Coordinates of C-alpha atoms in Angstrom, one line a residue:
Chain D
M28 CA 2.5 7.3 -9.7
R29 CA -1.0 9.1 -9.3
A30 CA -2.4 11.2 -12.2
L31 CA -3.4 14.5 -11.0
P32 CA -5.9 16.9 -12.7
Y33 CA -3.2 19.7 -12.8
R34 CA 0.5 20.1 -13.3
T35 CA 2.9 19.6 -10.3
P36 CA 6.5 20.4 -10.0
A37 CA 9.3 17.8 -10.2
F38 CA 9.8 16.0 -6.8
E39 CA 13.4 17.4 -6.5
S40 CA 12.3 21.0 -6.6
V41 CA 11.8 20.5 -2.8
L42 CA 14.7 19.0 -0.8
A43 CA 13.7 17.8 2.6
S44 CA 16.0 16.9 5.5
P45 CA 15.3 13.9 7.6
W46 CA 12.9 14.2 10.7
V47 CA 14.8 14.9 13.9
V48 CA 13.9 15.4 17.6
D49 CA 16.4 17.5 19.5
G50 CA 19.0 16.7 16.9
V51 CA 18.4 13.0 17.0
P52 CA 16.9 11.2 14.0
L53 CA 13.3 10.5 14.8
G54 CA 13.5 6.7 14.2
E55 CA 16.4 6.6 16.6
R56 CA 14.5 8.5 19.3
L57 CA 11.5 6.3 18.9
D58 CA 13.8 3.2 19.3
Q59 CA 14.9 4.7 22.7
G60 CA 11.3 4.2 24.0
W61 CA 8.0 6.1 24.3
D62 CA 4.7 5.8 26.0
Y63 CA 1.4 7.5 26.2
Q64 CA 2.9 10.4 28.1
T65 CA 5.7 11.0 25.6
Q66 CA 5.7 14.4 23.8
L67 CA 8.0 14.8 20.8
A68 CA 8.6 17.9 18.7
A69 CA 9.8 16.5 15.3
R70 CA 11.3 19.0 12.8
R71 CA 12.5 18.9 9.3
R72 CA 13.9 21.6 7.1
L73 CA 12.8 22.1 3.5
T74 CA 14.7 23.9 0.8
I75 CA 12.2 24.9 -1.7
D76 CA 13.0 26.1 -5.2
V77 CA 10.0 28.5 -5.2
A78 CA 10.6 29.8 -8.6
R79 CA 10.8 26.3 -10.2
V80 CA 7.6 25.1 -8.2
R81 CA 5.7 28.1 -9.5
R82 CA 7.0 27.8 -13.1
E83 CA 6.5 23.8 -13.4
A84 CA 3.0 24.0 -11.6
G85 CA 2.0 27.0 -13.7
L86 CA 1.3 29.3 -10.8
T87 CA 1.4 33.0 -10.9
M88 CA 3.7 35.1 -8.6
A89 CA 0.6 36.1 -6.7
D90 CA -0.5 32.6 -5.9
E91 CA 0.3 31.7 -2.3
M92 CA 1.7 28.2 -1.4
V93 CA 1.5 26.6 2.1
V94 CA 4.0 24.2 3.6
S95 CA 2.7 22.0 6.3
S96 CA 3.3 18.6 7.9
R97 CA 1.0 16.2 9.8
Y98 CA 1.3 12.9 11.6
R99 CA -0.8 9.9 11.8
A100 CA -0.4 6.7 13.8
T101 CA -1.4 3.6 11.7
G102 CA -3.3 2.3 14.9
S103 CA -5.4 5.3 15.7
L104 CA -5.4 6.7 12.2
I105 CA -6.3 10.3 13.2
R106 CA -4.2 13.0 11.4
H107 CA -2.8 15.8 13.4
R108 CA -1.4 18.8 11.7
G109 CA 1.7 20.8 12.7
N110 CA 2.6 24.3 11.9
M111 CA 1.8 26.0 8.6
E112 CA 4.3 28.2 6.7
S113 CA 3.0 30.5 3.9
L114 CA 5.1 31.2 0.8
A115 CA 3.3 34.2 -0.6
A116 CA 4.2 36.8 -3.2
G117 CA 7.6 38.2 -2.5
S118 CA 9.1 34.9 -1.2
P119 CA 12.6 34.4 -2.1
A120 CA 13.3 32.3 -5.1
I121 CA 15.0 29.7 -2.9
A122 CA 13.2 29.4 0.5
D123 CA 14.4 27.6 3.6
V124 CA 11.4 26.4 5.7
E125 CA 11.3 24.5 9.0
T126 CA 8.2 22.4 9.4
E127 CA 7.4 20.9 12.9
V128 CA 4.9 18.5 14.3
R129 CA 4.3 18.0 18.0
I130 CA 3.7 14.2 18.3
D131 CA 1.6 13.2 21.3
G132 CA 2.5 9.8 22.7
A133 CA -1.3 9.3 23.6
D134 CA -1.9 8.9 19.8
L135 CA 0.8 6.3 19.0
A136 CA 0.1 2.7 18.0
G137 CA 1.4 0.7 15.2
A138 CA 3.5 2.7 12.9
L139 CA 4.0 6.5 12.7
E140 CA 3.6 8.3 9.3
L141 CA 4.8 11.8 9.0
E142 CA 3.7 13.6 5.8
T143 CA 4.9 17.0 4.5
T144 CA 2.9 18.8 1.9
V145 CA 3.3 22.0 -0.3
T146 CA -0.2 23.0 -1.2
L147 CA -1.9 25.8 -3.0
G148 CA -3.0 28.6 -0.7
S149 CA -5.0 31.5 -1.7
V150 CA -5.2 31.9 -5.5
T151 CA -6.1 34.6 -8.0
P152 CA -9.0 33.6 -10.3
R153 CA -7.6 32.0 -13.6
Q154 CA -8.8 30.4 -16.7
Q155 CA -5.9 28.1 -17.6
T156 CA -6.7 24.5 -17.7
F157 CA -4.5 21.9 -16.1
V158 CA -3.3 24.3 -13.4
A159 CA -4.2 23.8 -9.7
R160 CA -7.0 26.3 -8.8
R161 CA -8.5 25.0 -5.5
P162 CA -6.9 26.0 -2.3
G163 CA -5.6 22.9 -0.6
S164 CA -4.4 21.3 -4.0
I165 CA -1.3 19.2 -3.2
L166 CA 1.7 20.4 -5.3
W167 CA 4.3 18.2 -3.6
R168 CA 4.3 15.6 -0.8
R169 CA 6.6 13.4 1.0
S170 CA 5.6 10.7 3.5
D171 CA 7.9 8.8 5.9
L172 CA 7.0 5.9 8.0
F173 CA 8.5 5.0 11.4
A174 CA 7.9 1.7 13.4
V175 CA 6.8 2.5 16.9
E176 CA 5.5 -0.8 18.0
G177 CA 6.4 -4.3 17.1
G178 CA 3.8 -4.5 14.5
G179 CA 5.9 -4.1 11.7
G180 CA 7.5 -7.5 11.7
L181 CA 6.1 -11.0 10.9
L182 CA 4.8 -11.5 14.4
P183 CA 3.7 -8.7 16.7
V184 CA 5.8 -8.7 19.9
A185 CA 4.8 -6.9 23.0
R186 CA 6.9 -6.2 26.0
T187 CA 4.6 -6.2 29.1
S188 CA 4.5 -7.1 32.8
F189 CA 2.9 -10.4 33.6
A190 CA 2.2 -9.5 37.2
G191 CA -1.5 -9.4 37.9
S192 CA -2.3 -11.2 34.8
A193 CA -3.6 -14.7 34.5
L194 CA -0.6 -15.7 32.4
P195 CA 1.9 -18.2 33.7
K196 CA 4.9 -16.1 34.9
G197 CA 7.4 -17.6 32.4
A198 CA 9.8 -15.7 30.3
W199 CA 7.4 -15.2 27.5
F200 CA 4.1 -16.2 26.3
I201 CA 3.2 -17.1 22.7
S202 CA -0.6 -16.5 22.3
A203 CA -1.8 -18.3 19.2
G204 CA -5.5 -19.4 19.0
T205 CA -6.2 -22.6 17.3
G206 CA -7.9 -22.8 13.9
E207 CA -9.0 -19.7 11.9
W208 CA -6.1 -20.3 9.6
D209 CA -7.4 -17.8 7.1
A210 CA -7.4 -15.0 9.7
P211 CA -4.6 -12.4 9.5
A212 CA -1.6 -13.6 11.6
M213 CA -1.2 -10.2 13.1
G214 CA -4.4 -10.2 14.7
H215 CA -4.3 -13.9 16.0
L216 CA -0.7 -14.4 17.1
L217 CA 1.0 -12.4 19.6
V218 CA 4.4 -12.9 21.4
L219 CA 4.4 -11.3 24.9
L220 CA 7.8 -10.7 26.6
N221 CA 7.6 -10.7 30.3
E222 CA 9.5 -7.8 31.6
D223 CA 9.3 -9.0 35.1
N224 CA 11.7 -11.8 34.1
P225 CA 15.2 -10.6 34.9
G226 CA 16.6 -12.5 31.9
V227 CA 14.2 -11.1 29.4
L228 CA 14.5 -7.6 30.9
A229 CA 18.2 -7.8 30.6
A230 CA 18.0 -8.9 26.9
L231 CA 15.5 -6.0 26.3
E232 CA 17.7 -3.4 27.9
R233 CA 20.9 -5.0 26.6
T234 CA 22.4 -4.6 30.0
L235 CA 24.2 -8.1 29.8
A236 CA 26.7 -9.4 27.4
G237 CA 25.8 -9.7 23.9
E238 CA 26.2 -13.4 23.9
F239 CA 23.5 -13.6 26.7
T240 CA 21.2 -11.5 24.7
S241 CA 21.6 -13.6 21.7
A242 CA 21.0 -16.8 23.6
V243 CA 17.7 -15.5 25.0
W244 CA 16.5 -14.4 21.5
Q245 CA 17.5 -17.6 19.9
A246 CA 15.6 -19.5 22.5
L247 CA 12.5 -17.4 21.8
A248 CA 12.8 -17.9 18.1
L249 CA 13.0 -21.6 18.6
D250 CA 9.9 -21.6 20.8
I251 CA 7.9 -19.5 18.3
V252 CA 8.7 -21.7 15.3
H253 CA 8.1 -24.8 17.4
T254 CA 4.7 -23.5 18.6
V255 CA 3.5 -22.5 15.1
L256 CA 4.6 -25.7 13.5
S257 CA 3.1 -27.9 16.4
L258 CA -0.3 -26.0 15.8
A259 CA -0.1 -26.7 12.2
A260 CA 0.8 -30.3 12.7
D261 CA -1.9 -31.0 15.3
D262 CA -4.7 -29.4 13.3
P263 CA -6.1 -31.6 10.5
D264 CA -7.8 -28.5 9.1
F265 CA -4.6 -26.8 8.4
A266 CA -3.3 -26.9 4.8
T267 CA -0.2 -25.2 3.4
T268 CA -0.9 -22.2 1.1
D269 CA 0.3 -21.6 -2.4
G270 CA 2.5 -18.5 -2.9
E271 CA 1.7 -15.3 -1.1
T272 CA -0.2 -12.2 -2.1
D273 CA 0.1 -8.6 -1.2
D274 CA -2.7 -9.0 1.1
E275 CA -2.1 -9.1 4.9
I276 CA -0.5 -12.5 5.7
S277 CA -2.8 -15.2 7.1
K278 CA -2.0 -17.6 9.9
A279 CA -1.9 -20.4 7.3
A280 CA 0.6 -18.4 5.1
L281 CA 2.8 -17.7 8.1
A282 CA 2.9 -21.4 9.1
T283 CA 3.6 -22.4 5.5
R284 CA 6.4 -20.0 5.5
F285 CA 7.8 -21.5 8.6
I286 CA 7.5 -25.0 7.2
R287 CA 9.4 -24.0 4.0
T288 CA 12.1 -22.2 5.8
W289 CA 12.8 -24.3 8.9
Y290 CA 11.6 -27.8 8.2
A291 CA 11.3 -28.6 4.4
H292 CA 14.2 -30.1 2.7
P293 CA 15.7 -28.2 -0.2
G294 CA 13.3 -28.6 -3.1
E295 CA 10.7 -30.3 -1.1
E296 CA 7.1 -29.0 -1.6
A297 CA 5.5 -27.5 1.6
A298 CA 2.7 -29.9 1.4
D299 CA 5.0 -32.8 1.4
A300 CA 7.0 -31.4 4.3
L301 CA 3.8 -30.9 6.2
G302 CA 3.3 -34.8 6.0
R303 CA 6.7 -35.4 7.5
L304 CA 6.1 -32.7 10.1
R305 CA 2.8 -34.3 11.2
Y306 CA 4.5 -37.7 11.5
D307 CA 7.4 -36.3 13.6
A308 CA 5.1 -34.3 15.8
Q309 CA 3.0 -37.3 16.7
N310 CA 5.8 -40.2 16.7
E311 CA 9.0 -38.4 17.4
P312 CA 8.5 -35.0 19.0
A313 CA 11.8 -34.9 20.4
R314 CA 13.4 -35.4 16.9
L315 CA 11.1 -32.5 15.7
R316 CA 12.6 -30.2 18.2
A317 CA 16.1 -31.3 17.5
V318 CA 15.5 -30.8 13.8
L319 CA 14.4 -27.3 14.5
Q320 CA 17.4 -26.6 16.8
E321 CA 19.6 -27.6 13.9
R322 CA 17.8 -25.6 11.3
L323 CA 17.8 -22.5 13.5
H324 CA 21.5 -22.9 14.5
F325 CA 20.2 -22.8 18.1
L326 CA 23.2 -21.8 20.4
G327 CA 25.4 -22.3 17.4
R328 CA 26.1 -18.6 16.5
D329 CA 26.9 -15.2 18.0
L330 CA 28.0 -17.0 21.2
G331 CA 31.7 -16.3 21.0
Chain S
M7 CA -2.5 9.9 33.8
T8 CA -4.4 7.9 31.3
R9 CA -5.9 4.5 32.1
L10 CA -4.7 1.2 30.8
Y11 CA -7.2 -1.5 30.2
P12 CA -6.8 -5.3 30.0
R13 CA -5.9 -6.7 26.5
L14 CA -7.6 -9.9 25.8
L15 CA -5.1 -12.4 24.4
P16 CA -5.8 -13.6 20.9
S17 CA -5.8 -17.3 22.2
E18 CA -8.6 -16.5 24.6
V19 CA -11.1 -14.9 21.9
D20 CA -12.4 -18.1 20.6
K21 CA -13.1 -19.5 24.1
A22 CA -14.8 -16.4 25.3
F23 CA -17.0 -16.2 22.2
A24 CA -17.9 -19.7 22.2
L25 CA -19.3 -19.3 25.8
L26 CA -22.0 -17.0 24.5
A27 CA -23.5 -19.4 22.0
G28 CA -27.2 -20.1 22.4
L29 CA -27.4 -17.8 25.4
S30 CA -29.8 -14.8 25.9
P31 CA -28.2 -11.5 27.0
H32 CA -29.6 -12.1 30.4
A33 CA -28.1 -15.5 30.7
I34 CA -24.8 -14.1 29.5
E35 CA -24.9 -11.5 32.4
L36 CA -25.5 -14.3 34.8
L37 CA -22.2 -15.9 33.7
G38 CA -20.6 -13.0 35.6
L39 CA -17.1 -11.7 34.8
Q40 CA -15.3 -14.7 33.3
E41 CA -11.6 -15.5 34.2
S42 CA -9.7 -14.8 31.0
G43 CA -6.1 -14.3 29.9
Y44 CA -5.0 -10.7 29.4
V45 CA -2.2 -8.4 29.7
F46 CA -1.8 -4.6 30.1
A47 CA 0.4 -2.3 28.0
A48 CA 3.8 -2.1 29.6
A49 CA 3.8 1.5 30.6
G50 CA 2.2 4.9 30.1
G51 CA -0.7 4.9 32.4
D52 CA -2.6 3.4 35.5
R53 CA -4.0 0.0 35.2
V54 CA -7.7 -0.3 36.0
S55 CA -8.3 -2.4 38.9
P56 CA -10.6 -5.4 39.1
D57 CA -13.0 -3.3 41.2
E58 CA -13.0 -0.6 38.5
L59 CA -13.8 -3.2 35.8
A60 CA -16.7 -4.5 37.9
A61 CA -18.0 -0.9 38.3
L62 CA -17.6 -0.4 34.6
R63 CA -19.7 -3.5 33.9
S64 CA -22.4 -2.2 36.4
E65 CA -22.4 1.1 34.6
L66 CA -22.8 -0.3 31.1
T67 CA -25.5 -2.6 32.4
A68 CA -27.3 0.3 33.9
C69 CA -27.1 2.3 30.7
A70 CA -28.5 -0.5 28.7
R71 CA -31.4 -0.9 31.2
E72 CA -32.5 2.6 30.7
F73 CA -33.0 1.7 27.0
G74 CA -34.8 -1.6 27.5
Y75 CA -32.2 -4.2 28.4
P76 CA -32.7 -7.1 28.7
D77 CA -36.2 -7.6 27.5
T78 CA -36.9 -5.1 24.7
N79 CA -34.6 -3.6 21.9
R80 CA -36.7 -1.3 19.9
I81 CA -34.7 0.5 17.2
D82 CA -35.4 4.0 18.6
D83 CA -34.1 2.9 21.9
L84 CA -31.0 1.3 20.5
I85 CA -30.2 4.5 18.6
A86 CA -30.6 6.5 21.8
F87 CA -28.6 4.0 23.7
D88 CA -25.8 4.4 21.2
R89 CA -25.8 8.2 21.5
T90 CA -25.8 8.1 25.1
L91 CA -23.2 5.5 25.5
A92 CA -20.9 7.2 22.9
R93 CA -20.7 10.3 25.1
W94 CA -20.2 8.2 28.2
L95 CA -17.5 6.1 27.0
H96 CA -15.5 8.9 25.6
R97 CA -15.8 10.9 28.7
Q98 CA -15.5 8.3 31.3
L99 CA -13.1 5.6 30.1
D100 CA -10.2 8.0 30.2
I101 CA -8.5 6.1 27.5
V102 CA -6.1 7.7 24.9
P103 CA -6.3 7.1 21.2
G104 CA -3.2 4.9 21.3
E105 CA -4.8 2.6 23.8
A106 CA -8.1 2.8 22.0
S107 CA -6.5 1.6 18.9
S108 CA -5.8 -1.8 20.4
K109 CA -8.3 -4.4 19.3
A110 CA -7.5 -6.5 22.3
V111 CA -8.6 -3.7 24.7
W112 CA -12.1 -3.6 23.0
G113 CA -12.1 -7.5 22.8
Y114 CA -11.8 -7.5 26.5
L115 CA -14.6 -5.1 27.0
G116 CA -17.0 -6.8 24.5
L117 CA -16.1 -10.4 25.5
V118 CA -15.4 -10.3 29.2
V119 CA -16.6 -7.0 30.8
A120 CA -20.0 -6.5 29.1
P121 CA -20.8 -9.3 26.4
H122 CA -24.4 -9.2 27.8
V123 CA -24.8 -5.6 26.7
A124 CA -23.2 -6.4 23.3
A125 CA -25.5 -9.4 22.9
W126 CA -28.6 -7.2 23.7
R127 CA -27.5 -4.4 21.4
F128 CA -26.8 -6.8 18.5
P129 CA -29.1 -9.7 19.1
S130 CA -28.4 -13.2 17.9
R131 CA -29.6 -14.1 14.6
E132 CA -29.2 -17.3 12.7
P133 CA -26.5 -18.8 13.0
G134 CA -25.7 -16.9 16.2
Y135 CA -24.3 -13.7 17.5
T136 CA -22.0 -11.7 15.1
R137 CA -18.5 -12.2 16.3
E138 CA -17.2 -8.7 15.2
R139 CA -19.7 -7.0 17.7
F140 CA -17.8 -8.7 20.6
D141 CA -14.2 -9.1 19.6
G142 CA -12.0 -6.3 18.6
S143 CA -11.1 -7.4 15.1
D144 CA -13.0 -4.4 13.4
L145 CA -12.9 -1.3 15.5
T146 CA -15.8 0.1 13.5
R147 CA -18.0 -3.0 14.4
N148 CA -17.2 -3.8 18.0
T149 CA -20.2 -2.6 20.1
F150 CA -18.1 -0.2 22.2
S151 CA -15.1 0.7 20.1
R152 CA -17.4 2.0 17.4
L153 CA -19.1 4.5 19.8
W154 CA -15.9 5.6 21.4
W155 CA -14.3 6.4 18.0
R156 CA -17.4 8.0 16.8
A157 CA -17.3 10.4 19.7
A158 CA -13.5 10.8 19.4
V159 CA -13.6 11.8 15.8
L160 CA -16.7 14.1 16.1
V161 CA -16.1 15.9 19.4
D162 CA -15.7 19.6 19.3
E163 CA -14.5 21.0 22.6
D164 CA -15.1 24.5 21.4
Q165 CA -18.9 23.9 21.3
P166 CA -21.3 24.3 24.3
D167 CA -22.3 20.6 23.7
P168 CA -19.0 19.0 22.5
Y169 CA -20.9 15.8 21.5
R170 CA -23.7 17.5 19.6
L171 CA -22.6 16.1 16.3
V172 CA -22.7 12.5 17.6
D173 CA -26.4 13.0 17.8
L174 CA -27.2 14.6 14.4
L175 CA -27.2 11.7 12.0
G176 CA -28.9 8.4 11.8
E177 CA -27.1 5.2 12.4
E178 CA -26.7 4.1 8.8
A179 CA -25.3 7.6 7.8
I180 CA -22.9 7.7 10.7
D181 CA -21.8 4.3 9.9
Q182 CA -21.0 5.2 6.2
L183 CA -18.8 7.9 7.3
M184 CA -17.0 5.9 10.1
A185 CA -16.5 2.9 7.8
R186 CA -14.1 5.4 6.1
R187 CA -12.0 5.6 9.1
R188 CA -8.7 5.5 7.2
S189 CA -9.6 8.2 4.8
L190 CA -12.3 10.7 5.4
A191 CA -12.9 10.1 9.1
A192 CA -9.1 10.3 9.8
S193 CA -9.4 14.1 9.4
P194 CA -11.7 15.2 12.4
G195 CA -12.3 18.6 10.9
L196 CA -13.4 17.1 7.7
A197 CA -15.6 14.5 9.3
R198 CA -17.3 17.2 11.5
A199 CA -17.9 19.3 8.2
I200 CA -19.5 16.3 6.6
V201 CA -21.8 15.6 9.4
R202 CA -22.9 19.2 9.7
E203 CA -23.5 19.4 5.8
A204 CA -25.4 16.0 5.9
S205 CA -27.6 17.1 8.8
R206 CA -28.4 20.4 7.0
R207 CA -29.8 18.4 4.3
E208 CA -31.7 16.1 6.5
N209 CA -34.9 16.4 4.4
D210 CA -33.4 15.2 1.2
L211 CA -30.5 13.1 2.7
D212 CA -30.7 9.5 1.6
R213 CA -28.2 6.7 1.4
S214 CA -27.3 7.4 -2.2
L215 CA -26.7 11.2 -1.7
L216 CA -24.5 10.6 1.2
R217 CA -22.6 7.8 -0.4
D218 CA -22.1 9.7 -3.5
A219 CA -20.9 12.8 -1.8
L220 CA -18.5 10.6 0.3
Q221 CA -17.1 9.1 -2.9
R222 CA -16.5 12.5 -4.4
L223 CA -14.7 13.7 -1.3
L224 CA -12.7 10.5 -1.3
R225 CA -11.6 11.1 -4.9
L226 CA -10.9 14.8 -4.0
S227 CA -8.7 13.5 -1.0
A228 CA -6.2 12.0 -3.5
F229 CA -5.0 15.5 -4.4
M230 CA -6.5 17.9 -1.8
D231 CA -4.9 18.3 1.5
F232 CA -8.0 19.0 3.9
E233 CA -5.6 19.5 6.9
V234 CA -4.7 22.9 5.7
M235 CA -8.1 24.0 5.3
D236 CA -9.9 26.1 8.0
D237 CA -13.5 25.3 9.0
F238 CA -14.9 27.7 6.6
E239 CA -13.0 26.3 3.6
L240 CA -13.9 22.7 4.7
S241 CA -17.6 23.6 4.9
R242 CA -17.5 25.2 1.5
T243 CA -15.6 22.2 -0.1
V244 CA -18.0 19.7 1.5
G245 CA -21.0 21.8 0.6
E246 CA -19.9 21.9 -3.1
E247 CA -19.6 18.1 -3.2
F248 CA -22.9 17.5 -1.8
D249 CA -24.4 20.0 -4.3
A250 CA -22.6 18.1 -7.1
S251 CA -24.0 14.9 -5.8
H252 CA -27.4 16.2 -5.5
Q253 CA -27.3 17.6 -9.1
A254 CA -25.9 14.2 -10.4
L255 CA -28.5 12.1 -8.6
R256 CA -31.5 14.5 -9.6
G257 CA -30.3 14.3 -13.2
A258 CA -29.9 10.6 -13.1

């Protein structure tokens, strides 16, 4: 909770509906797909207990309040404001306000954050202390985050066409540079799904039976885990990490998490499991793959 | 339709950067366009062709030559190069903010298309070239993305010269502002008001005044919504904070 230099009303003095686009929840609409040409008008309704907001914030009846929303993509970071609605003197005690932002697909990258604020508009001069006095002072705010790219998970996953690229034209490509174990995993690992591959495309579009889709993703998961563990096993500079912080997860921390989850025995230290992993990778690579198949229940679930 | 640029694969970055070690900018240019692993975004625009990438490389090289590439890099020339290139990149690349947010796009530009220009703009110093000037790991540091974003934040299409603000401040001052890309520079209106106010105080603007004013504005942003302010209110608010900084520093 942030301490402000003035009083603010209780959060529940403003009720906000979910964000919708043409009646569809915004998150659901984004899941249906978007690109740089997409234009979305996202709306939400606010029910504002104007009298309570004024009372609890110490405002006079003459003070104007302003309702507005804005969006910001976590990739491009630039904020874009939507409409502004004024709640001036004479507003009803309970006001229903619709706020709207027009989201330009050209701005989207990473995650999409939408924020709605009720701020102080024009004010009458006042002497009271601990009452908002500057126009623009935030009285109430609510922020909502929506994933728009595969950047929200542990590994960034991108769907793309391999045609015209120098990549082998396989089903997917796991791009993982060697070394730099302290670097953020998000910037150094990337899973590319080849949408030119009929099987991958079918899995992405869910046009085939669920069992088929499940088998595709299980194969991908096995490949990712095997790739990361193999990199860790082969690199003498790799060392397991202790615990995790709130900071961005590093490649080393990601590999350590994989070792703990998919390779270590119950109760076994990650560093000890790494020793076994290195032995298997060098001397019994087929066994390593089989162990990972077992631990990941490869082709052993969701297949009817 | 917007253009899509190649995205350098993370696994290629080390290899591409290692190629530059110990080479002069001109020697890097002689390497030519290196084969490298890349992908494009799946949809949403037209992919630039190999011919267009070669033309882009030529344009960037020609721009650098105007300012002394490859033999000289006087600081005044480098600043003029930055200002010229910021306008050019923003106008000519035809890239949207979402695409320009991709670190891999700028990594491809800095490590494959024009590493020689980056090497000239940010020369090698012991122990070698600074990696962030080439790869896309920090968009405020990559030789090209920093300029594109500077122009993107400060452009004002309502003005006769939309990019006038790009030229107003010195390199260090503009870097101080753009380093706060997540906060103050995320609001273009506010960023423009800061640049205008800072340039108005050019005579007594020093690093400490700007830094102090930016810190005050940052504190204010915790409870002020700059997005609801019009240009007049923004200018007044920014001016007040610069005044407060001036007073505080003069009294210190």
